[in-house]
């Protein structure tokens, strides 16, 4: 058990769309990631997708709508819903995902999730 400083963890990397595991919670991983630009549309068949904006602002695009998400707000995408996060300016986000869940919903196109 230890305190985890999310700002310090985010300072350890500068790349975008590159999630890093900072903790484990039950059968989930807690990750931090920097967003800028557009991530591809994708879906997760078996799990919801949780995004908590720590700094900046992102937009969650769904098939028929777009939702701004500001610092201090979270957005949950239900399983099976096609979505795309995007951010015009850099945005820092906390994610909680089941261990082993690929960030694209497809293991063949997913980014690795190093632990920091």
Coordinates of C-alpha atoms in Angstrom, one line a residue:
X1 CA 0.0 0.0 0.0
X2 CA 1.3 3.4 -0.9
X3 CA 0.1 6.8 -2.1
X4 CA 0.3 7.4 -5.8
X5 CA 0.8 10.9 -7.1
X6 CA -0.9 11.0 -10.5
X7 CA 0.8 14.2 -11.6
X8 CA 4.2 12.7 -10.9
X9 CA 3.3 9.6 -12.9
X10 CA 2.1 11.7 -15.8
X11 CA 5.4 13.6 -15.8
X12 CA 7.3 10.3 -16.5
X13 CA 6.2 10.2 -20.1
X14 CA 5.2 12.7 -22.8
X15 CA 3.7 10.4 -25.5
X16 CA 0.0 10.5 -26.5
X17 CA -2.4 7.5 -26.5
X18 CA 0.2 5.5 -24.5
X19 CA -1.6 4.3 -21.3
X20 CA 0.6 3.5 -18.3
X21 CA -0.5 1.3 -15.3
X22 CA -0.2 3.1 -12.0
X23 CA -2.1 0.7 -9.7
X24 CA -4.2 -2.5 -9.5
X25 CA -7.8 -2.4 -8.1
X26 CA -9.5 -5.7 -7.7
X27 CA -9.3 -7.3 -11.2
X28 CA -8.8 -3.8 -12.8
X29 CA -5.9 -1.7 -13.8
X30 CA -5.8 2.0 -13.0
X31 CA -4.0 3.9 -15.8
X32 CA -3.0 7.4 -16.8
X33 CA -2.7 8.6 -20.3
X34 CA -2.2 11.8 -22.3
X35 CA -4.6 12.5 -25.2
X36 CA -4.1 14.8 -28.1
X37 CA -5.6 14.4 -31.6
X38 CA -8.1 11.6 -32.4
X39 CA -8.1 8.0 -31.3
X40 CA -9.7 5.5 -33.8
X41 CA -13.3 4.6 -33.4
X42 CA -13.5 1.3 -31.5
X43 CA -15.6 -0.7 -29.0
X44 CA -15.2 -3.1 -26.1
X45 CA -17.6 -6.0 -26.4
X46 CA -17.4 -7.2 -22.8
X47 CA -16.6 -4.2 -20.6
X48 CA -17.6 -0.6 -20.0
X49 CA -14.9 2.1 -20.6
X50 CA -14.3 4.7 -17.9
X51 CA -12.6 8.1 -18.6
X52 CA -11.9 10.6 -15.8
X53 CA -10.3 13.9 -17.1
X54 CA -7.6 15.1 -14.7
X55 CA -6.5 18.1 -16.7
X56 CA -7.6 19.7 -20.0
X57 CA -10.7 18.8 -22.0
X58 CA -11.6 15.9 -24.3
X59 CA -14.6 15.0 -26.5
X60 CA -16.1 11.6 -26.5
X61 CA -17.5 10.9 -30.0
X62 CA -20.2 8.2 -30.2
X63 CA -21.8 7.1 -33.4
X64 CA -24.5 9.8 -33.3
X65 CA -23.3 12.3 -30.7
X66 CA -20.3 14.1 -29.2
X67 CA -19.9 14.8 -25.5
X68 CA -17.3 17.3 -24.1
X69 CA -15.7 16.1 -20.9
X70 CA -13.8 18.7 -18.8
X71 CA -11.3 18.4 -15.9
X72 CA -13.0 16.8 -12.9
X73 CA -15.6 15.1 -15.0
X74 CA -15.9 11.5 -16.0
X75 CA -17.6 9.7 -18.9
X76 CA -18.5 6.0 -19.0
X77 CA -19.0 4.3 -22.4
X78 CA -21.2 1.2 -22.0
X79 CA -19.9 -2.1 -23.4
X80 CA -20.6 -2.7 -27.1
X81 CA -20.9 1.1 -27.9
X82 CA -18.6 2.4 -30.6
X83 CA -16.7 5.4 -29.4
X84 CA -13.6 7.7 -30.1
X85 CA -12.0 10.0 -27.6
X86 CA -10.3 13.1 -29.0
X87 CA -8.7 16.3 -27.7
X88 CA -7.6 19.4 -29.6
X89 CA -5.1 20.3 -26.8
X90 CA -3.3 17.8 -24.6
X91 CA -5.6 16.3 -22.0
X92 CA -4.6 14.1 -19.1
X93 CA -6.9 11.2 -18.2
X94 CA -7.3 8.4 -15.7
X95 CA -8.7 5.1 -17.0
X96 CA -9.9 2.1 -15.1
X97 CA -10.0 -1.1 -17.1
X98 CA -10.2 -4.8 -16.5
X99 CA -6.7 -6.3 -16.4
X100 CA -5.7 -7.3 -19.9
X101 CA -8.4 -5.3 -21.7
X102 CA -6.8 -3.9 -25.0
X103 CA -7.2 -0.1 -25.3
X104 CA -8.6 -0.6 -28.8
X105 CA -10.8 -3.5 -27.9
X106 CA -8.6 -5.6 -30.2
X107 CA -5.4 -7.2 -28.9
X108 CA -3.8 -7.1 -32.4
X109 CA -3.9 -3.3 -32.5
X110 CA -3.6 -2.4 -28.8
X111 CA -0.9 -0.3 -27.3
X112 CA 1.2 -2.0 -24.6
X113 CA 0.5 -0.8 -21.0
X114 CA 3.8 -0.5 -19.1
X115 CA 3.7 -0.1 -15.4
X116 CA 5.2 3.1 -14.0

